[in-house]
Coordinates of C-alpha atoms in Angstrom, one line a residue:
Chain A
X1 CA -310.9 -73.7 43.9
X2 CA -312.1 -72.7 40.4
X3 CA -311.2 -73.5 36.9
X4 CA -311.1 -70.7 34.4
X5 CA -311.0 -72.1 30.9
X6 CA -309.8 -68.8 29.5
X7 CA -306.5 -69.1 31.4
X8 CA -303.9 -71.8 31.3
X9 CA -303.9 -74.6 33.9
X10 CA -300.3 -73.9 34.7
X11 CA -298.4 -70.7 34.1
X12 CA -294.8 -70.0 34.9
X13 CA -294.0 -66.3 34.9
X14 CA -290.4 -65.2 34.9
X15 CA -289.6 -68.2 37.2
X16 CA -286.2 -68.2 38.9
X17 CA -284.7 -70.9 41.0
X18 CA -281.3 -70.9 42.8
X19 CA -279.3 -73.6 44.5
X20 CA -276.8 -72.4 47.0
X21 CA -276.0 -69.1 45.2
X22 CA -276.1 -70.6 41.7
X23 CA -279.0 -69.6 39.5
X24 CA -280.3 -72.8 37.9
X25 CA -283.4 -71.4 36.3
X26 CA -283.0 -67.8 35.1
X27 CA -286.5 -66.5 34.5
X28 CA -288.6 -68.7 32.3
X29 CA -292.2 -68.4 31.0
X30 CA -294.3 -71.4 30.2
X31 CA -298.0 -72.0 29.7
X32 CA -299.8 -75.3 29.9
X33 CA -303.5 -75.5 28.9
X34 CA -305.8 -78.1 30.3
X35 CA -305.7 -81.4 28.3
X36 CA -302.3 -80.7 26.7
X37 CA -299.3 -82.9 26.6
X38 CA -296.3 -80.7 26.5
X39 CA -292.6 -81.6 26.7
X40 CA -289.6 -79.8 28.1
X41 CA -286.4 -80.9 26.5
X42 CA -282.8 -79.9 26.9
X43 CA -279.4 -81.1 27.8
X44 CA -278.3 -82.4 31.2
X45 CA -278.2 -79.6 33.7
X46 CA -280.4 -77.2 31.7
X47 CA -282.7 -76.8 34.7
X48 CA -285.6 -79.1 33.6
X49 CA -285.8 -81.2 36.7
X50 CA -285.4 -78.1 38.9
X51 CA -288.3 -76.6 37.1
X52 CA -290.5 -79.6 37.7
X53 CA -289.6 -79.8 41.3
X54 CA -290.5 -76.2 41.8
X55 CA -293.9 -76.7 40.2
X56 CA -294.5 -79.7 42.5
X57 CA -293.5 -77.6 45.5
X58 CA -290.5 -79.6 46.7
X59 CA -288.0 -76.8 45.8
X60 CA -288.4 -73.1 46.8
X61 CA -288.3 -70.5 44.1
X62 CA -286.2 -67.4 44.1
X63 CA -288.4 -65.2 42.0
X64 CA -291.2 -64.9 39.6
X65 CA -294.4 -66.9 40.1
X66 CA -296.2 -70.2 39.5
X67 CA -299.9 -69.9 38.8
X68 CA -302.0 -73.0 39.0
X69 CA -305.7 -72.8 38.0
X70 CA -305.1 -69.0 38.0
X71 CA -303.9 -68.9 41.7
X72 CA -300.4 -68.1 42.7
X73 CA -299.1 -71.1 44.5
X74 CA -295.5 -70.0 45.1
X75 CA -295.6 -70.6 48.8
X76 CA -298.0 -73.6 48.9
X77 CA -296.2 -76.7 50.3
X78 CA -295.9 -79.8 48.1
X79 CA -298.4 -81.9 50.1
X80 CA -301.0 -79.2 49.5
X81 CA -300.3 -78.9 45.8
X82 CA -300.9 -82.6 45.5
X83 CA -304.3 -82.2 47.1
X84 CA -305.0 -79.6 44.4
X85 CA -304.2 -82.0 41.6
X86 CA -300.5 -81.6 40.9
X87 CA -298.6 -84.9 40.9
X88 CA -294.9 -85.4 40.1
X89 CA -293.3 -88.6 39.1
X90 CA -289.8 -87.7 40.2
X91 CA -286.5 -88.2 38.5
X92 CA -285.2 -91.7 39.5
X93 CA -288.8 -92.7 40.2
X94 CA -288.8 -92.2 43.9
X95 CA -290.2 -95.6 44.7
X96 CA -290.5 -96.5 48.4
X97 CA -288.2 -99.5 48.2
X98 CA -289.1 -100.9 51.6
X99 CA -292.9 -100.8 51.0
X100 CA -294.7 -103.4 49.0
X101 CA -295.9 -102.5 45.5
X102 CA -299.4 -102.3 46.7
X103 CA -298.4 -100.0 49.6
X104 CA -296.6 -97.8 47.1
X105 CA -299.7 -97.5 45.0
X106 CA -301.9 -96.8 48.0
X107 CA -299.5 -94.0 49.0
X108 CA -300.6 -92.3 45.8
X109 CA -304.1 -92.3 47.1
X110 CA -303.0 -91.0 50.6
X111 CA -305.2 -87.9 50.5
X112 CA -308.3 -89.6 49.1
X113 CA -311.2 -90.7 51.3
X114 CA -313.4 -92.3 48.6
X115 CA -312.6 -96.0 49.3
X116 CA -314.7 -97.3 46.3
X117 CA -313.0 -94.8 44.0
X118 CA -309.6 -95.9 45.2
X119 CA -310.3 -99.6 44.6
X120 CA -311.7 -98.8 41.1
X121 CA -308.6 -96.7 40.3
X122 CA -306.3 -99.5 41.6
X123 CA -308.1 -101.9 39.2
X124 CA -307.6 -99.5 36.3
X125 CA -303.9 -99.3 37.1
X126 CA -303.6 -103.1 37.2
X127 CA -305.3 -103.3 33.8
X128 CA -303.0 -100.7 32.4
X129 CA -299.9 -102.3 34.0
X130 CA -300.4 -106.0 34.2
X131 CA -296.8 -106.6 35.2
X132 CA -297.4 -104.6 38.4
X133 CA -300.4 -106.7 39.4
X134 CA -298.3 -109.8 39.5
X135 CA -296.0 -108.2 42.0
X136 CA -298.4 -106.5 44.4
X137 CA -297.1 -108.0 47.6
X138 CA -293.4 -107.9 46.7
X139 CA -291.2 -105.2 48.3
X140 CA -290.8 -102.5 45.6
X141 CA -287.0 -102.4 45.9
X142 CA -286.9 -105.8 44.3
X143 CA -288.6 -104.6 41.0
X144 CA -286.7 -103.9 37.8
X145 CA -286.2 -100.3 36.7
X146 CA -289.1 -100.5 34.2
X147 CA -291.4 -102.0 36.7
X148 CA -290.5 -99.3 39.3
X149 CA -291.2 -96.6 36.7
X150 CA -294.6 -98.2 36.1
X151 CA -295.4 -98.3 39.8
X152 CA -294.3 -94.6 40.1
X153 CA -296.6 -93.6 37.3
X154 CA -299.5 -95.7 38.6
X155 CA -298.9 -94.3 42.1
X156 CA -299.1 -90.7 40.7
X157 CA -302.4 -91.6 38.9
X158 CA -304.0 -92.8 42.1
X159 CA -304.0 -89.3 43.3
X160 CA -306.3 -88.5 40.3
X161 CA -304.1 -85.6 39.2
X162 CA -305.2 -82.8 36.9
X163 CA -301.6 -82.0 36.1
X164 CA -299.1 -84.8 35.9
X165 CA -295.4 -83.9 35.9
X166 CA -293.2 -86.6 34.5
X167 CA -289.4 -86.4 35.0
X168 CA -287.5 -88.5 32.5
X169 CA -289.6 -91.6 32.6
X170 CA -287.4 -93.3 30.0
X171 CA -284.2 -92.8 32.0
X172 CA -282.0 -96.0 32.1
X173 CA -284.6 -98.2 30.5
X174 CA -284.5 -100.6 27.6
X175 CA -286.1 -99.3 24.3
X176 CA -289.0 -101.9 24.6
X177 CA -289.8 -100.8 28.1
X178 CA -289.6 -97.1 27.1
X179 CA -292.1 -97.9 24.4
X180 CA -294.5 -99.5 26.9
X181 CA -294.1 -96.5 29.2
X182 CA -294.9 -94.0 26.5
X183 CA -298.0 -96.0 25.6
X184 CA -299.1 -95.6 29.2
X185 CA -298.3 -91.9 29.1
X186 CA -300.4 -91.5 25.9
X187 CA -303.4 -93.3 27.3
X188 CA -303.2 -91.1 30.4
X189 CA -303.2 -88.1 28.2
X190 CA -306.2 -89.4 26.3
X191 CA -308.1 -89.6 29.6
X192 CA -307.7 -85.9 29.8
X193 CA -304.9 -85.5 32.3
X194 CA -302.7 -82.5 31.5
X195 CA -299.0 -83.6 31.2
X196 CA -295.7 -81.8 31.4
X197 CA -293.0 -84.2 30.3
X198 CA -289.3 -83.7 30.9
X199 CA -287.2 -85.8 28.6
X200 CA -283.6 -86.2 27.4
X201 CA -284.9 -88.5 24.7
X202 CA -286.1 -85.5 22.6
X203 CA -287.0 -87.5 19.6
X204 CA -289.5 -89.6 21.5
X205 CA -290.9 -86.7 23.5
X206 CA -291.5 -84.4 20.6
X207 CA -293.2 -87.2 18.7
X208 CA -295.8 -87.6 21.4
X209 CA -296.2 -84.0 22.6
X210 CA -298.4 -81.4 21.1
X211 CA -296.0 -78.7 22.0
X212 CA -292.5 -78.5 23.3
X213 CA -290.1 -76.1 25.0
X214 CA -286.4 -76.3 24.7
X215 CA -284.3 -75.3 27.7
X216 CA -280.7 -74.4 27.7
X217 CA -278.7 -73.4 30.8
X218 CA -281.7 -72.2 32.8
X219 CA -283.5 -70.4 29.9
X220 CA -286.1 -71.3 27.4
X221 CA -284.6 -70.8 24.0
X222 CA -287.2 -72.3 21.6
X223 CA -290.8 -73.2 21.7
X224 CA -293.3 -74.6 19.2
X225 CA -295.4 -77.6 18.2
X226 CA -293.8 -81.0 18.5
X227 CA -293.6 -81.4 14.7
X228 CA -292.0 -77.9 14.2
X229 CA -289.4 -78.6 16.8
X230 CA -288.7 -82.0 15.4
X231 CA -288.1 -80.4 12.0
X232 CA -286.1 -77.5 13.4
X233 CA -282.4 -77.9 12.3
X234 CA -281.1 -76.4 15.6
X235 CA -283.0 -78.9 17.6
X236 CA -282.0 -81.7 15.3
X237 CA -278.4 -80.8 15.7
X238 CA -278.4 -80.2 19.4
X239 CA -280.7 -82.8 20.7
X240 CA -281.2 -85.4 18.1
X241 CA -277.6 -86.1 17.5
X242 CA -277.6 -85.0 13.8
X243 CA -275.0 -83.0 12.1
X244 CA -276.6 -80.0 10.3
Chain B
X1 CA -282.7 -124.8 87.4
X2 CA -284.8 -122.4 89.5
X3 CA -282.1 -119.8 89.2
X4 CA -282.2 -120.2 85.4
X5 CA -286.0 -119.7 85.2
X6 CA -285.8 -116.9 87.7
X7 CA -283.2 -115.1 85.6
X8 CA -285.3 -115.6 82.5
X9 CA -288.3 -113.9 84.2
X10 CA -286.2 -111.0 85.5
X11 CA -284.7 -110.7 82.1
X12 CA -288.0 -110.6 80.3
X13 CA -289.3 -107.9 82.7
X14 CA -286.5 -105.5 82.3
X15 CA -286.1 -106.5 78.6
X16 CA -289.8 -105.5 78.0
X17 CA -289.1 -102.1 79.5
X18 CA -285.9 -101.7 77.4
X19 CA -287.9 -102.7 74.3
X20 CA -290.5 -100.0 74.9
X21 CA -287.9 -97.3 75.3
X22 CA -285.8 -98.7 72.4
X23 CA -288.9 -98.4 70.1
X24 CA -288.9 -94.6 70.7
X25 CA -285.3 -94.3 69.8
X26 CA -285.6 -96.4 66.7
X27 CA -288.7 -94.8 65.4
X28 CA -287.2 -91.3 65.6
X29 CA -284.0 -92.6 64.1
X30 CA -285.9 -94.3 61.3
X31 CA -287.7 -91.1 60.3
X32 CA -285.0 -88.4 61.0
X33 CA -281.7 -90.2 61.3
X34 CA -281.5 -88.6 64.7
X35 CA -280.4 -90.3 68.0
X36 CA -282.6 -88.5 70.5
X37 CA -280.5 -88.8 73.5
X38 CA -283.1 -87.0 75.6
X39 CA -285.4 -89.9 75.1
X40 CA -284.4 -91.6 78.4
X41 CA -285.2 -88.4 80.2
X42 CA -288.7 -88.4 78.8
X43 CA -289.0 -91.6 80.7
X44 CA -287.9 -89.9 83.9
X45 CA -290.4 -87.1 83.4
X46 CA -293.1 -89.7 82.9
X47 CA -292.2 -91.5 86.1
X48 CA -291.9 -88.3 88.2
X49 CA -295.1 -86.9 86.9
X50 CA -296.9 -90.1 87.7
X51 CA -295.3 -90.0 91.2
X52 CA -296.5 -86.4 91.7
X53 CA -300.0 -87.4 90.6
X54 CA -300.1 -90.3 93.0
X55 CA -298.9 -88.2 95.9
X56 CA -301.6 -85.7 95.1
X57 CA -304.3 -88.4 94.8
X58 CA -303.2 -89.9 98.1
X59 CA -303.7 -86.5 99.7
X60 CA -307.1 -85.8 98.3
X61 CA -308.6 -89.3 98.1
X62 CA -306.7 -91.6 100.4
X63 CA -309.2 -94.4 100.0
X64 CA -308.9 -94.6 96.2
X65 CA -308.2 -98.0 94.8
X66 CA -304.6 -98.5 93.7
X67 CA -305.6 -99.5 90.2
X68 CA -307.6 -96.3 89.6
X69 CA -304.8 -94.3 91.1
X70 CA -302.2 -95.9 88.8
X71 CA -304.5 -95.4 85.8
X72 CA -305.0 -91.7 86.6
X73 CA -301.3 -91.3 87.1
X74 CA -300.6 -92.8 83.7
X75 CA -303.3 -90.6 82.2
X76 CA -301.5 -87.6 83.5
X77 CA -298.0 -88.8 82.7
X78 CA -298.7 -89.8 79.1
X79 CA -300.1 -86.4 77.9
X80 CA -297.3 -84.6 79.8
X81 CA -294.6 -86.7 78.0
X82 CA -296.5 -86.4 74.7
X83 CA -296.4 -82.6 75.0
X84 CA -292.8 -82.8 75.9
X85 CA -291.9 -84.9 72.9
X86 CA -293.9 -82.6 70.6
X87 CA -292.2 -79.5 72.0
X88 CA -288.7 -81.0 71.7
X89 CA -289.2 -81.7 68.0
X90 CA -291.1 -78.5 67.3
X91 CA -288.8 -76.1 69.1
X92 CA -285.4 -77.8 68.7
X93 CA -285.0 -80.6 66.2
X94 CA -287.2 -79.2 63.5
X95 CA -285.0 -76.2 63.2
X96 CA -282.0 -78.4 62.6
X97 CA -283.6 -80.6 60.0
X98 CA -281.2 -79.6 57.4
X99 CA -278.2 -78.9 59.6
X100 CA -275.1 -81.2 59.6
X101 CA -275.8 -84.3 61.6
X102 CA -273.6 -83.4 64.5
X103 CA -275.8 -80.4 65.4
X104 CA -279.0 -82.2 66.2
X105 CA -277.0 -84.9 68.1
X106 CA -275.4 -82.3 70.3
X107 CA -278.7 -80.6 70.7
X108 CA -280.2 -83.9 71.9
X109 CA -277.5 -84.2 74.5
X110 CA -278.2 -80.6 75.6
X111 CA -281.9 -81.4 75.8
X112 CA -281.1 -84.3 78.0
X113 CA -279.2 -82.1 80.4
X114 CA -281.9 -79.5 80.3
X115 CA -284.6 -82.0 81.2
X116 CA -282.5 -83.5 84.0
X117 CA -281.7 -80.1 85.4
X118 CA -285.3 -78.8 85.3
X119 CA -286.5 -82.1 87.0
X120 CA -283.8 -81.7 89.6
X121 CA -285.1 -78.2 90.3
X122 CA -288.7 -79.4 90.4
X123 CA -288.3 -82.6 92.3
X124 CA -285.0 -82.2 94.2
X125 CA -281.9 -84.3 94.1
X126 CA -283.2 -87.0 96.4
X127 CA -284.4 -90.5 95.5
X128 CA -288.1 -90.7 95.9
X129 CA -289.9 -93.8 97.0
X130 CA -292.2 -94.7 94.1
X131 CA -295.5 -96.1 95.5
X132 CA -295.8 -99.7 94.5
X133 CA -299.6 -99.7 94.0
X134 CA -299.7 -103.1 92.4
X135 CA -298.7 -105.8 94.8
X136 CA -295.0 -106.7 94.8
X137 CA -295.6 -109.7 97.0
X138 CA -293.9 -112.5 95.0
X139 CA -295.9 -115.4 93.8
X140 CA -294.3 -118.7 93.4
X141 CA -295.6 -120.4 90.3
X142 CA -292.8 -123.0 90.6
X143 CA -291.0 -123.9 93.8
X144 CA -288.1 -121.5 94.2
X145 CA -289.1 -119.2 91.3
X146 CA -290.6 -115.8 92.2
X147 CA -292.6 -113.4 90.1
X148 CA -294.5 -110.3 91.4
X149 CA -297.9 -109.1 90.0
X150 CA -296.1 -105.9 88.9
X151 CA -293.7 -108.0 86.8
X152 CA -296.6 -109.9 85.2
X153 CA -298.3 -106.7 84.3
X154 CA -295.1 -105.2 82.9
X155 CA -294.6 -108.2 80.6
X156 CA -298.3 -108.4 79.5
X157 CA -298.7 -104.6 79.0
X158 CA -295.4 -104.4 77.0
X159 CA -296.5 -107.2 74.8
X160 CA -299.9 -105.6 74.2
X161 CA -298.3 -102.2 73.4
X162 CA -295.8 -103.8 71.0
X163 CA -298.5 -105.6 69.1
X164 CA -300.5 -102.5 69.0
X165 CA -297.6 -100.4 67.7
X166 CA -296.8 -103.1 65.1
X167 CA -300.3 -103.0 63.8
X168 CA -300.3 -99.2 63.8
X169 CA -297.1 -99.1 61.7
X170 CA -297.9 -101.9 59.3
X171 CA -301.7 -101.7 58.8
X172 CA -302.8 -98.1 59.1
X173 CA -302.7 -95.1 56.8
X174 CA -300.6 -93.1 59.2
X175 CA -298.3 -96.1 59.7
X176 CA -297.8 -96.3 55.9
X177 CA -297.1 -92.5 55.9
X178 CA -294.5 -93.0 58.7
X179 CA -292.7 -95.7 56.7
X180 CA -292.9 -93.7 53.5
X181 CA -291.6 -90.6 55.2
X182 CA -288.8 -92.6 56.9
X183 CA -287.7 -93.7 53.5
X184 CA -287.9 -90.4 51.6
X185 CA -289.3 -87.2 53.0
X186 CA -289.5 -85.5 49.7
X187 CA -291.3 -88.2 47.8
X188 CA -293.7 -88.7 50.8
X189 CA -294.6 -85.0 50.5
X190 CA -295.3 -85.6 46.8
X191 CA -297.9 -88.1 47.9
X192 CA -299.7 -85.5 49.9
X193 CA -298.2 -86.5 53.2
X194 CA -297.7 -83.6 55.6
X195 CA -294.2 -84.9 56.6
X196 CA -293.8 -82.4 59.5
X197 CA -297.0 -83.7 61.0
X198 CA -295.9 -87.3 60.6
X199 CA -292.5 -86.6 62.2
X200 CA -294.3 -84.9 65.1
X201 CA -296.6 -87.9 65.4
X202 CA -293.5 -90.2 65.6
X203 CA -292.0 -88.2 68.5
X204 CA -295.4 -88.2 70.3
X205 CA -295.8 -92.0 70.0
X206 CA -292.2 -92.5 71.2
X207 CA -292.8 -90.2 74.1
X208 CA -296.0 -91.9 75.1
X209 CA -294.1 -95.3 75.1
X210 CA -291.4 -93.7 77.3
X211 CA -294.0 -92.4 79.8
X212 CA -295.4 -95.9 80.2
X213 CA -291.9 -97.4 80.4
X214 CA -291.0 -94.9 83.0
X215 CA -294.0 -95.8 85.2
X216 CA -293.1 -99.5 84.8
X217 CA -289.5 -99.0 85.6
X218 CA -290.2 -97.0 88.7
X219 CA -292.9 -99.4 89.8
X220 CA -290.5 -102.3 89.4
X221 CA -287.7 -100.8 91.4
X222 CA -289.8 -98.6 93.7
X223 CA -287.6 -95.6 93.2
X224 CA -287.6 -92.4 91.1
X225 CA -285.3 -89.5 90.7
X226 CA -284.2 -86.9 88.2
X227 CA -281.3 -88.9 86.8
X228 CA -283.2 -92.2 86.6
X229 CA -283.6 -91.9 82.8
X230 CA -280.0 -91.9 81.9
X231 CA -279.1 -95.6 82.4
X232 CA -282.3 -97.2 80.9
X233 CA -282.0 -94.7 78.0
X234 CA -278.5 -95.7 77.3
X235 CA -279.4 -99.4 77.6
X236 CA -282.4 -99.0 75.3
X237 CA -280.2 -97.2 72.8
X238 CA -277.9 -100.2 73.0
X239 CA -280.9 -102.5 72.5
X240 CA -282.0 -100.5 69.4
X241 CA -278.5 -100.7 67.9
X242 CA -278.3 -104.4 68.7
X243 CA -281.6 -105.0 66.9
X244 CA -280.7 -102.8 64.0
X245 CA -281.5 -99.1 64.5
X246 CA -284.5 -97.9 62.5
X247 CA -286.1 -101.3 62.6
X248 CA -289.1 -101.7 65.0
X249 CA -288.9 -105.5 65.3
X250 CA -285.2 -105.1 65.9
X251 CA -285.9 -102.7 68.8
X252 CA -288.2 -105.2 70.4
X253 CA -285.9 -108.1 69.9
X254 CA -282.8 -106.1 71.0
X255 CA -284.6 -104.9 74.2
X256 CA -285.7 -108.4 75.2
X257 CA -282.3 -109.9 74.4
X258 CA -280.4 -107.2 76.3
X259 CA -282.7 -107.7 79.3
X260 CA -282.0 -111.4 79.2
X261 CA -278.2 -111.0 78.8
X262 CA -278.1 -108.6 81.7
X263 CA -280.2 -110.8 83.9
X264 CA -278.2 -113.9 83.2
X265 CA -275.0 -112.0 83.4
X266 CA -275.9 -110.5 86.7
X267 CA -276.8 -114.0 88.0
X268 CA -273.6 -115.6 86.9
X269 CA -271.0 -112.9 86.8
X270 CA -269.6 -114.0 90.2
X271 CA -269.0 -117.5 88.9
X272 CA -267.7 -116.3 85.6
X273 CA -265.1 -114.0 87.2
X274 CA -264.3 -116.3 90.1
X275 CA -265.8 -113.9 92.6
X276 CA -263.8 -110.9 91.2
X277 CA -267.0 -109.0 90.1
X278 CA -270.4 -109.2 91.7
X279 CA -273.9 -108.6 90.3
X280 CA -273.6 -104.8 90.8
X281 CA -271.4 -104.9 87.7
X282 CA -274.4 -106.0 85.6
X283 CA -274.3 -102.8 83.5
X284 CA -271.1 -104.0 82.0
X285 CA -272.9 -106.4 79.7
X286 CA -275.0 -103.8 77.8
X287 CA -271.9 -101.9 76.9
X288 CA -269.9 -105.0 76.0
X289 CA -272.7 -105.8 73.6
X290 CA -272.8 -102.3 72.2
X291 CA -269.1 -102.5 71.5
X292 CA -269.3 -105.9 69.9
X293 CA -272.2 -105.0 67.7
X294 CA -270.6 -101.8 66.5
X295 CA -267.4 -103.6 65.7
X296 CA -268.8 -106.8 64.1
X297 CA -272.3 -106.1 62.8
X298 CA -273.0 -102.3 62.8
X299 CA -276.3 -102.9 61.0
X300 CA -277.6 -104.9 64.0
X301 CA -279.4 -108.2 64.0
X302 CA -282.4 -107.1 61.8
X303 CA -280.7 -104.1 60.2
X304 CA -280.6 -105.7 56.8
X305 CA -282.1 -103.5 54.2
X306 CA -283.6 -104.3 50.8
X307 CA -281.1 -103.1 48.2
X308 CA -282.3 -100.2 46.1
X309 CA -282.1 -101.8 42.7
X310 CA -282.1 -99.9 39.5

C-alpha cells in the first residue's frame, strides 16, 4: 500500500454501473484529492447513491475503473476496501437496530486490533456526539433518526477511514439536527479525512464543500468549486428551487 | 407425584437435545433466512460417525475406558459434521444466496435426502445398537423417580454448551459480527466483516452442536440408523418456531418446552383420551404445537423484534 501525493486519493474513470439491464451510471469521471471535502449533488435517481455504493464495493461495476491510492480496486470486495480506509455511511444510515449503540460503534472498529487506540477513538466520538454517550447501552433501533445518523457517522470514524463516503446524512432530519451533523462532518474534514458527500440538500452541501459535481441521469453534467456551483444559474434553478 | 417428577426429568433430557438442534436451525435462519432442513441429518451423521469410531476402538483397544472412548468418538464426529456443514453451505446454499427463497428451501430438502441416502449406503438400512458407554443403570434420587447417568450428563452438557454459545454470541467479536451480519449483510461488509466467512462459521457451529446432540440422542435411546435425524430435526424445527425462529434464547426455551410437553403428553395421553391413544402417539404434541404457534403467534414466544424506527 502506498500513497502517491501526485495522484488523487480516489479516481473514477469512465465508471459504469448497471442494475438488471438498466444503466444507472453511464460513464463518469471524478477525482478526489487527499484532504478534500467534495460533494456530489443531483436529483433523486441521478445515480449518486449507486456511485457511492460502487466505490465502497457493495455494488459491482459494469465498466470503467475505480482507482484508490493509485490502485485499481474494481474487484476488491467491500470488507477489504474498508481495511484499506474506505468507509461508507450508507443511505438510510444502516444502523444495526438490534445491537446496542456501543456494539454498533464497536462494529466500526471490527478490523482493528489496537485496543488502546479503539478506546481512545470511542472517547473522541463520545466527545463529538454527547447525545450518543447517554445511550450507549440502549438498543440502537430505539434511537431517533438524528441519533442514528450520529451513530452511523461515529461508527464509520471508528474504522479510522482515509476516505469517508457520506450518503445523504441530512435525509429526513430536522434542520437543527442537520446543522449539528454538518458541524460534525466539518470537524471530521478538518482532521484531514477526505470526504465525498452525496446530498439532495445542494445548498448546504455546496456551502461546505470545496468542490462539487452535479449528476443528472447517470452522468456528470457540471463541476466546479462549491462557490461557483452555488452561483451557477443552472444549479440554482435545478437544485436550489429558484426560478431563473 | 413421582410420575410428575419423572416426566419432568424425561422432558428436560429430550428437551435439552431438542434445544441443541434447534439452535443450529435458528442460527442459520437468523443469518440467512434459510430453514436448513438437512440439519437433522447432520445429527444422524454425527451419531453414526461416533458409532463407527467406537466400533473401531472396541476392535483395536478393547480395554479402553468408556469415557475416553466416548470422548474420542465425539472428537471424530464433531469435525466430520463441521466439514459437512461447511461443505453444504459452500457448495449448495452459497450459490443460492440471491435466488428466490423457495430454491434454497428445496435444496435443503434435497440435501436431507442426499445425506440419508448416502448414510443408508454406508451404514445399511438396519437399526444399529449404539453402545451405551456411560452407565444407563437408573439412580433413584427420590423413591420411585429414576434418572440415569447418561441423562444427567445430557442435561449438564447441554446447559454448559448453551451458556458457552450465549457468551460466544453476545460477548465476542465474532458473535457481534454474526449478529450484525444477521441484521444486514451489506452493512456488515461495510464494517470490514467478511460475511461469507461469518456465514460459514455459523453453519459450522450449528453442525458441531448437531454432532453433540446426535451422540446424546443415540446414547439416550441406544439406537442409531440412517433415518434417525428426521424426527428430532422436525421436532427441533418446531422448537425453534415455538421460541421465535432466529432467536437463540427462543430456541433454547422452545426446545426445553417442547421436551416437557412431549414428556407430559406421553405420560398422560392415555388418561386424556380415555385410553383411545397410548404413549406411542407422543409425536402428535410437537405438531399440534407447531400448528397452534403458526396460527396464533407466528413470531413465536420470543420472536418480538425491536421496531426499526426512523
